[in-house]
Short mmCIF file of C-alpha atoms and ligand atoms in Angstrom, two decimals:
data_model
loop_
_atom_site.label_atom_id
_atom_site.label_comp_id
_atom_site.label_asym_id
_atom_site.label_seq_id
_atom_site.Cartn_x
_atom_site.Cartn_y
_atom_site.Cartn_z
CA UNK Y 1 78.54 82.70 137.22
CA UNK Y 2 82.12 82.57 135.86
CA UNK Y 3 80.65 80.03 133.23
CA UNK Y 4 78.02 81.96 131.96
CA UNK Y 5 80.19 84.97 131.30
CA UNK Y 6 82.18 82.90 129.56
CA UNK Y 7 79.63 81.39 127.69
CA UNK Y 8 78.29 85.33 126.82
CA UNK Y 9 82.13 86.13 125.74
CA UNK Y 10 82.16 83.27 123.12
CA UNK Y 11 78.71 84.50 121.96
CA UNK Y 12 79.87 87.59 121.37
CA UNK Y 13 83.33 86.10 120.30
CA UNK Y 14 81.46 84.23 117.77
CA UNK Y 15 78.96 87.21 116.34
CA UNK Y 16 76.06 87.02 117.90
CA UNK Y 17 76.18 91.02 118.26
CA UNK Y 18 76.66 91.37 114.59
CA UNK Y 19 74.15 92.14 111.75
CA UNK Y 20 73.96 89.07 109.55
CA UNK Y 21 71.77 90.17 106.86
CA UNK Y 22 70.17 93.66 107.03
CA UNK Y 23 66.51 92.52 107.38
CA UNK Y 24 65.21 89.90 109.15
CA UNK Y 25 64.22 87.29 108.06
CA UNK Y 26 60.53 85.42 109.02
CA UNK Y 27 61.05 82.08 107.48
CA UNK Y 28 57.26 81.10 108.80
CA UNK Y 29 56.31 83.91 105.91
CA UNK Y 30 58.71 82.96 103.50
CA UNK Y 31 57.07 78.93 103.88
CA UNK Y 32 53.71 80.29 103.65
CA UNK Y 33 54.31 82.56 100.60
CA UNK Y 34 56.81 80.40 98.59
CA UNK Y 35 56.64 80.84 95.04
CA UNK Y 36 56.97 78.03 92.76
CA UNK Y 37 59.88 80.18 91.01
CA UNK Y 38 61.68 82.07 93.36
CA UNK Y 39 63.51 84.13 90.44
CA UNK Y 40 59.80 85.38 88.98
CA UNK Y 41 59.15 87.47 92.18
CA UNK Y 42 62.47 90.23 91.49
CA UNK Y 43 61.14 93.24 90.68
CA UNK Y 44 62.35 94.85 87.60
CA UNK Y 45 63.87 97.75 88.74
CA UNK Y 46 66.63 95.66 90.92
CA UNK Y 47 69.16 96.09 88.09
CA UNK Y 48 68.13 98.77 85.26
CA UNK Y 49 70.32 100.92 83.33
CA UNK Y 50 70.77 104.50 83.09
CA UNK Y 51 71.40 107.18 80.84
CA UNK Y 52 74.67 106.03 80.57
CA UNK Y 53 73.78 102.61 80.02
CA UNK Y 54 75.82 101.64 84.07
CA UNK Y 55 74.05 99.08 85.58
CA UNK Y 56 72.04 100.77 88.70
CA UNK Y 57 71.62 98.30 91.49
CA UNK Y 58 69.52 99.72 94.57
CA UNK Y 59 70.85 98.65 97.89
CA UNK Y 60 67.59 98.53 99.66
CA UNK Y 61 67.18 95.45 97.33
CA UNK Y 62 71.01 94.12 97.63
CA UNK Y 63 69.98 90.99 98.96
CA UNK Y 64 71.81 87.87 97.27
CA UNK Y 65 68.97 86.49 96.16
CA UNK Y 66 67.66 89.68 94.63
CA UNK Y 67 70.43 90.29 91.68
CA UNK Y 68 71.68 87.47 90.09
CA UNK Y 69 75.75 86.84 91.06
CA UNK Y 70 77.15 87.45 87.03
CA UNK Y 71 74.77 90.74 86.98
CA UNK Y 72 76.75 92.21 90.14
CA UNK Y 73 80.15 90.96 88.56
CA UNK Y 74 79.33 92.85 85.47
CA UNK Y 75 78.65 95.91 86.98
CA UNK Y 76 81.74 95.43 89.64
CA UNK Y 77 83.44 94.80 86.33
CA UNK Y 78 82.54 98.23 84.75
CA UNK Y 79 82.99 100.18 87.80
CA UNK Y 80 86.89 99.56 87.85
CA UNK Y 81 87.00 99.68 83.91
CA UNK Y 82 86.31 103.28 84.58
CA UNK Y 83 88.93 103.53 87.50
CA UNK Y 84 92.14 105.64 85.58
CA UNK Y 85 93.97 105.76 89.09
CA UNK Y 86 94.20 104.86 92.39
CA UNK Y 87 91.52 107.54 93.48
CA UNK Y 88 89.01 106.83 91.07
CA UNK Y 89 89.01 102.95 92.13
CA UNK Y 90 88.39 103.99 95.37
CA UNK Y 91 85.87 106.26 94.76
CA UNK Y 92 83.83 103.74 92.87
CA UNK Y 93 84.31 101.16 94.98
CA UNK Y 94 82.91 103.60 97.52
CA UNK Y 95 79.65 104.05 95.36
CA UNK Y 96 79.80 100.62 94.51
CA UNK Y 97 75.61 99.21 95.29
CA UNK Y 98 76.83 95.43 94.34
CA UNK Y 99 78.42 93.79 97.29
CA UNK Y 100 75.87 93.90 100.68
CA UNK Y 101 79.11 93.98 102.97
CA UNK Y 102 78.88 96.99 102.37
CA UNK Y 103 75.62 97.60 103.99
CA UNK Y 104 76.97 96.37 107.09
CA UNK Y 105 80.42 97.45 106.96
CA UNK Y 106 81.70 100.76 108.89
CA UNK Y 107 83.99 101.52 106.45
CA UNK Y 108 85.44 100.85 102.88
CA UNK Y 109 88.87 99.35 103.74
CA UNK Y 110 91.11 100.05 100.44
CA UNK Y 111 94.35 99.85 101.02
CA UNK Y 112 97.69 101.80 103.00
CA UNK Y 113 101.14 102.25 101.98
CA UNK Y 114 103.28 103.27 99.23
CA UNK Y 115 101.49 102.96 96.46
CA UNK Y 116 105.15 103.41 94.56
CA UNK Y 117 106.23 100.12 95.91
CA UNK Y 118 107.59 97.53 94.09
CA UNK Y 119 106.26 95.13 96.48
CA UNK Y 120 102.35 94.57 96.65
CA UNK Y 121 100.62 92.27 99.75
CA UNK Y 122 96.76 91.21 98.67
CA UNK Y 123 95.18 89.59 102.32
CA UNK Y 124 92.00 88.35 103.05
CA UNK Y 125 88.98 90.64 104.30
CA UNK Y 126 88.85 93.56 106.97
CA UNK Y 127 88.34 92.45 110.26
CA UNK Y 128 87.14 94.58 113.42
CA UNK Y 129 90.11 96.56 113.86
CA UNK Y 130 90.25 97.47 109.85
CA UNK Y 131 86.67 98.00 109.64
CA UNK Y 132 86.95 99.96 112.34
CA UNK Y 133 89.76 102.46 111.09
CA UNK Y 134 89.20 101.63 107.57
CA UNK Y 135 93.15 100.58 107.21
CA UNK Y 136 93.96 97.17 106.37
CA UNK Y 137 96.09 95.06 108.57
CA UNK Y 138 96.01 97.42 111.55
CA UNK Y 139 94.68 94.86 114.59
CA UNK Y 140 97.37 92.38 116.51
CA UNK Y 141 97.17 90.11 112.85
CA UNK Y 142 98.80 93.48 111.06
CA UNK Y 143 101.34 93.80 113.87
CA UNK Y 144 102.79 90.38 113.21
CA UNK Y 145 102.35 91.11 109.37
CA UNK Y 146 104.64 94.44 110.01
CA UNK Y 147 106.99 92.82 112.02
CA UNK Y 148 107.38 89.94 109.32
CA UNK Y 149 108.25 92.61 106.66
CA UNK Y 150 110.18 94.87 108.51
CA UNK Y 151 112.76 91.60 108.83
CA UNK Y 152 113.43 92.15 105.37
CA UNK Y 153 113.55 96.05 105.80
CA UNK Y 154 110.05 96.14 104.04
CA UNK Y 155 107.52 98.98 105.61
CA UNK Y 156 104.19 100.29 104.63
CA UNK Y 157 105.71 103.69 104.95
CA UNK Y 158 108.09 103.42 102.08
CA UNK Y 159 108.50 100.42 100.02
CA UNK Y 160 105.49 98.17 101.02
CA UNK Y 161 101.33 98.04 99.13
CA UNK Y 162 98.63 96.48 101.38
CA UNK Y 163 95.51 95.84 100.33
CA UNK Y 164 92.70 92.81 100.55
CA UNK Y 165 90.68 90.41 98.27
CA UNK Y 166 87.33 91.61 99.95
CA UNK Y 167 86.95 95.51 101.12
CA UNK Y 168 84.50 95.68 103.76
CA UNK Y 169 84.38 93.74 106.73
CA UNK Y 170 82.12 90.30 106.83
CA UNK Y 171 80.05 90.25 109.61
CA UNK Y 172 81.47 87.95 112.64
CA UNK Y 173 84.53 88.10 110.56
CA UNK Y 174 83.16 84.75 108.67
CA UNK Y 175 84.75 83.66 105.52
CA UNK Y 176 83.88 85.69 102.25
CA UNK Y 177 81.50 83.39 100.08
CA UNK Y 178 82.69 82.89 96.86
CA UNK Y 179 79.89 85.55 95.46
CA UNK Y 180 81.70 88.10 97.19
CA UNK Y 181 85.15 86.90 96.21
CA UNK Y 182 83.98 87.19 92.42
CA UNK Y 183 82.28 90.58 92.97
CA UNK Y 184 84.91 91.76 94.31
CA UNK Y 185 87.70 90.16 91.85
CA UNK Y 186 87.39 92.96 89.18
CA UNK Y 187 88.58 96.05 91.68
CA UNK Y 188 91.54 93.44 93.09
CA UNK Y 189 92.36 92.96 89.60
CA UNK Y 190 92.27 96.96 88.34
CA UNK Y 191 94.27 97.49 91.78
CA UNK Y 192 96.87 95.38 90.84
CA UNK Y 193 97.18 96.51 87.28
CA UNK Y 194 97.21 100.38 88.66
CA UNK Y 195 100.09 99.27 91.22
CA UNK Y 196 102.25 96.93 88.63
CA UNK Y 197 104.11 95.89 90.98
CA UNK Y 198 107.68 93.41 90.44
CA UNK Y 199 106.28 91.18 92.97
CA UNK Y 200 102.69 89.80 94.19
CA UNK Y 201 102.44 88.18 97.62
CA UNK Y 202 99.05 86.50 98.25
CA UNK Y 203 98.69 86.28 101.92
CA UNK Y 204 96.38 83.60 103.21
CA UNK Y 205 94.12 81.25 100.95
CA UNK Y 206 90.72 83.89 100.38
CA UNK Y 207 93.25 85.76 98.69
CA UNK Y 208 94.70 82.72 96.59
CA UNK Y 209 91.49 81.71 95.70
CA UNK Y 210 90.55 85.33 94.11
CA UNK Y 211 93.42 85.56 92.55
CA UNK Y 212 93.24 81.80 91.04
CA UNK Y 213 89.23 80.71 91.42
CA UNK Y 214 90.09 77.51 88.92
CA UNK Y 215 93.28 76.63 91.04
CA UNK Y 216 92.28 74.39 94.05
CA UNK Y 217 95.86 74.64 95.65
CA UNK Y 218 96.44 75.51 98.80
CA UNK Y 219 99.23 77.96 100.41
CA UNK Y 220 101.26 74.58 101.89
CA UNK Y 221 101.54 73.64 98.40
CA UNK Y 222 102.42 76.88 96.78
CA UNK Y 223 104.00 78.84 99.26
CA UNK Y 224 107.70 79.64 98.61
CA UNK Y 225 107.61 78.98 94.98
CA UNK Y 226 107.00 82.10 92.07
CA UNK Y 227 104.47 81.99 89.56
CA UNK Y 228 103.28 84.58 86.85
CA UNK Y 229 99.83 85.93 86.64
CA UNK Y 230 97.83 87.86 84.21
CA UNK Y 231 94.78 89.44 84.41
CA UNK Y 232 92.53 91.47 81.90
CA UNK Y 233 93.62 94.94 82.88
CA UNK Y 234 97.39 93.98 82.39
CA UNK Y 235 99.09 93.82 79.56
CA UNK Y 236 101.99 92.06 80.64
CA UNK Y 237 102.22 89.26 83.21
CA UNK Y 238 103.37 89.49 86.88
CA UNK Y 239 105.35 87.69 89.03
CA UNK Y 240 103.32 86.54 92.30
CA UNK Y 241 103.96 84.29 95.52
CA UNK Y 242 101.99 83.18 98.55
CA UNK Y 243 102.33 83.13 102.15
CA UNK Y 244 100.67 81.35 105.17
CA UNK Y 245 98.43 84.46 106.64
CA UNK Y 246 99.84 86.19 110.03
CA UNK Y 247 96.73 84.77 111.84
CA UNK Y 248 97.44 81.39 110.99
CA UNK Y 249 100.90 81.97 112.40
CA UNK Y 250 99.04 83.27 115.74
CA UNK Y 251 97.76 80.05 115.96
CA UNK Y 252 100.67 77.78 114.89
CA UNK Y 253 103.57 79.92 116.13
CA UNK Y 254 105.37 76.38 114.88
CA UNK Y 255 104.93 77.65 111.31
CA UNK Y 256 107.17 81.01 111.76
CA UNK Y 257 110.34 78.89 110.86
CA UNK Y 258 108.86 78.34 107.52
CA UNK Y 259 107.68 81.56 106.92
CA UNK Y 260 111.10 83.06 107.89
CA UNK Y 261 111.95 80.87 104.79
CA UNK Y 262 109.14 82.40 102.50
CA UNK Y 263 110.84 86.09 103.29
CA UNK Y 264 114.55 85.08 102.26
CA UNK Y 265 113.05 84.15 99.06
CA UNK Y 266 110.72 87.15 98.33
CA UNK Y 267 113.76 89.20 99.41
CA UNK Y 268 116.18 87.18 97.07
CA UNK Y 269 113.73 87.48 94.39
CA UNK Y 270 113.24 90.99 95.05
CA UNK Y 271 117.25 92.08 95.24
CA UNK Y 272 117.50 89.80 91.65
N1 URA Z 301 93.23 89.99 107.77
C1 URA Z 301 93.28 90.28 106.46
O1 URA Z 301 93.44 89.39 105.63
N2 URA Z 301 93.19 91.56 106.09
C2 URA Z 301 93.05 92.55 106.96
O2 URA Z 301 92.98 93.70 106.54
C3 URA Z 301 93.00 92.22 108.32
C4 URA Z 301 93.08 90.94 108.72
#
């Protein structure tokens, strides 16, 4: 009995309660009415334009196969163009038809802190906890992420930015793909350029990979050195780090030493 409950748990553990796509999918069908062109059977009005010449993308078609990747990217692309400020990003972001994580999502996860802050922290995606509060880096990975910062008198409160490189949770907490990394690259980059911050930190590697999708580096390699980035909405370029993420540390409690290393850095570099 014990067995299969813990059989159920790691079920559950691994998703199998989650939504994976929002329709099912009968893949007997699918066989029987393939299309020699799979591209030919999108109907037109997936992507049209409006008065206003925006790209209008309607999410009862937001399936990836529907919209083309670059199509989604544009129009990700001229929804934060339009952002001025902080609230405006959100609120497109919020109306935002182009990423399907948000069809499953319970919440928009943006960001918490001061947005002030010299200091900005870009993680991965929302998990349960976030997507359940909509506040990033609020479940037990978030504690150990506070507690890191606080060590070098850094809190969310007053001189600490938090936000992610994807903003709604991925079902069964899988990795982003890279389609929804690029989609949502265009908000992470208006973010940053509305925060201008002294100092980037890139915490864990979906996060270095939006911010550098040519770069195939990985945090070992890059972690306690300082690098400048640029991006289109900045006209200047920034200085920006990377750290192991605080669930990696969960699992290799081994690795704390180093990022205890990591911090004396960022806080030398940030007292220089
Ligand atoms: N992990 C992340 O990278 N971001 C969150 O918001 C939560 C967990």
């Amino acid at each position: 009995m014990q067995e299969l409950l813990n059989t159920l748990d790691n079920f559950v553990r691994a998703g199998v309660d989650e939504i994976i796509q929002d329709k099912a999918r009968n893949l007997l069908e699918e066989q029987h009415n393939k299309q020699p062109n799979n591209t030919k059977i999108i109907k037109q009005d997936v992507a049209s334009k409006n008065t206003n010449n925006q790209l209008n993308i309607k999410k009862e078609n937001l399936i990836s196969e529907a919209v083309p990747t670059n199509k989604l990217i544009l129009a990700a692309k001229d929804a934060a163009d339009k952002a001025g400020n902080l609230e405006e990003l959100k609120a497109n972001l919020a109306s935002f038809d182009g990423c399907a994580l948000a069809k499953t999502a319970n919440n928009l996860v943006f960001a918490d802190g001061n947005e002030n802050s010299d200091l900005l922290l870009i993680g991965e995606a929302p998990g349960a906890s976030e997507d359940e509060q909509g506040i990033p880096f609020c479940g037990i990975s978030g504690k150990l992420l506070d507690d890191i910062f606080k060590a070098i008198d850094r809190k969310r409160e007053t001189n600490l930015y938090i936000t992610n490189s994807i903003f709604w949770r991925p079902p069964g907490n899988r990795r982003p793909t890279a389609e929804e990394i690029a989609v949502c690259r265009p908000f992470v980059e208006k973010h940053i350029a509305l925060i201008d911050p002294q100092l980037i930190i890139l915490v864990g590697s979906t996060a270095l990979n939006s911010i550098f999708p040519e770069n195939e580096q990985t945090i070992s390699k890059i972690r306690g050195t300082f690098m400048k980035y640029k991006n289109p909405y900045l006209d200047k370029e920034l200085d920006i780090t990377a750290i192991f993420h605080p669930s990696y540390l969960l699992r290799q409690p081994g690795k704390k030493a180093v990022m205890w290393d990591d911090m004396l850095k960022v806080r030398n570099f940030l007292q220089g």
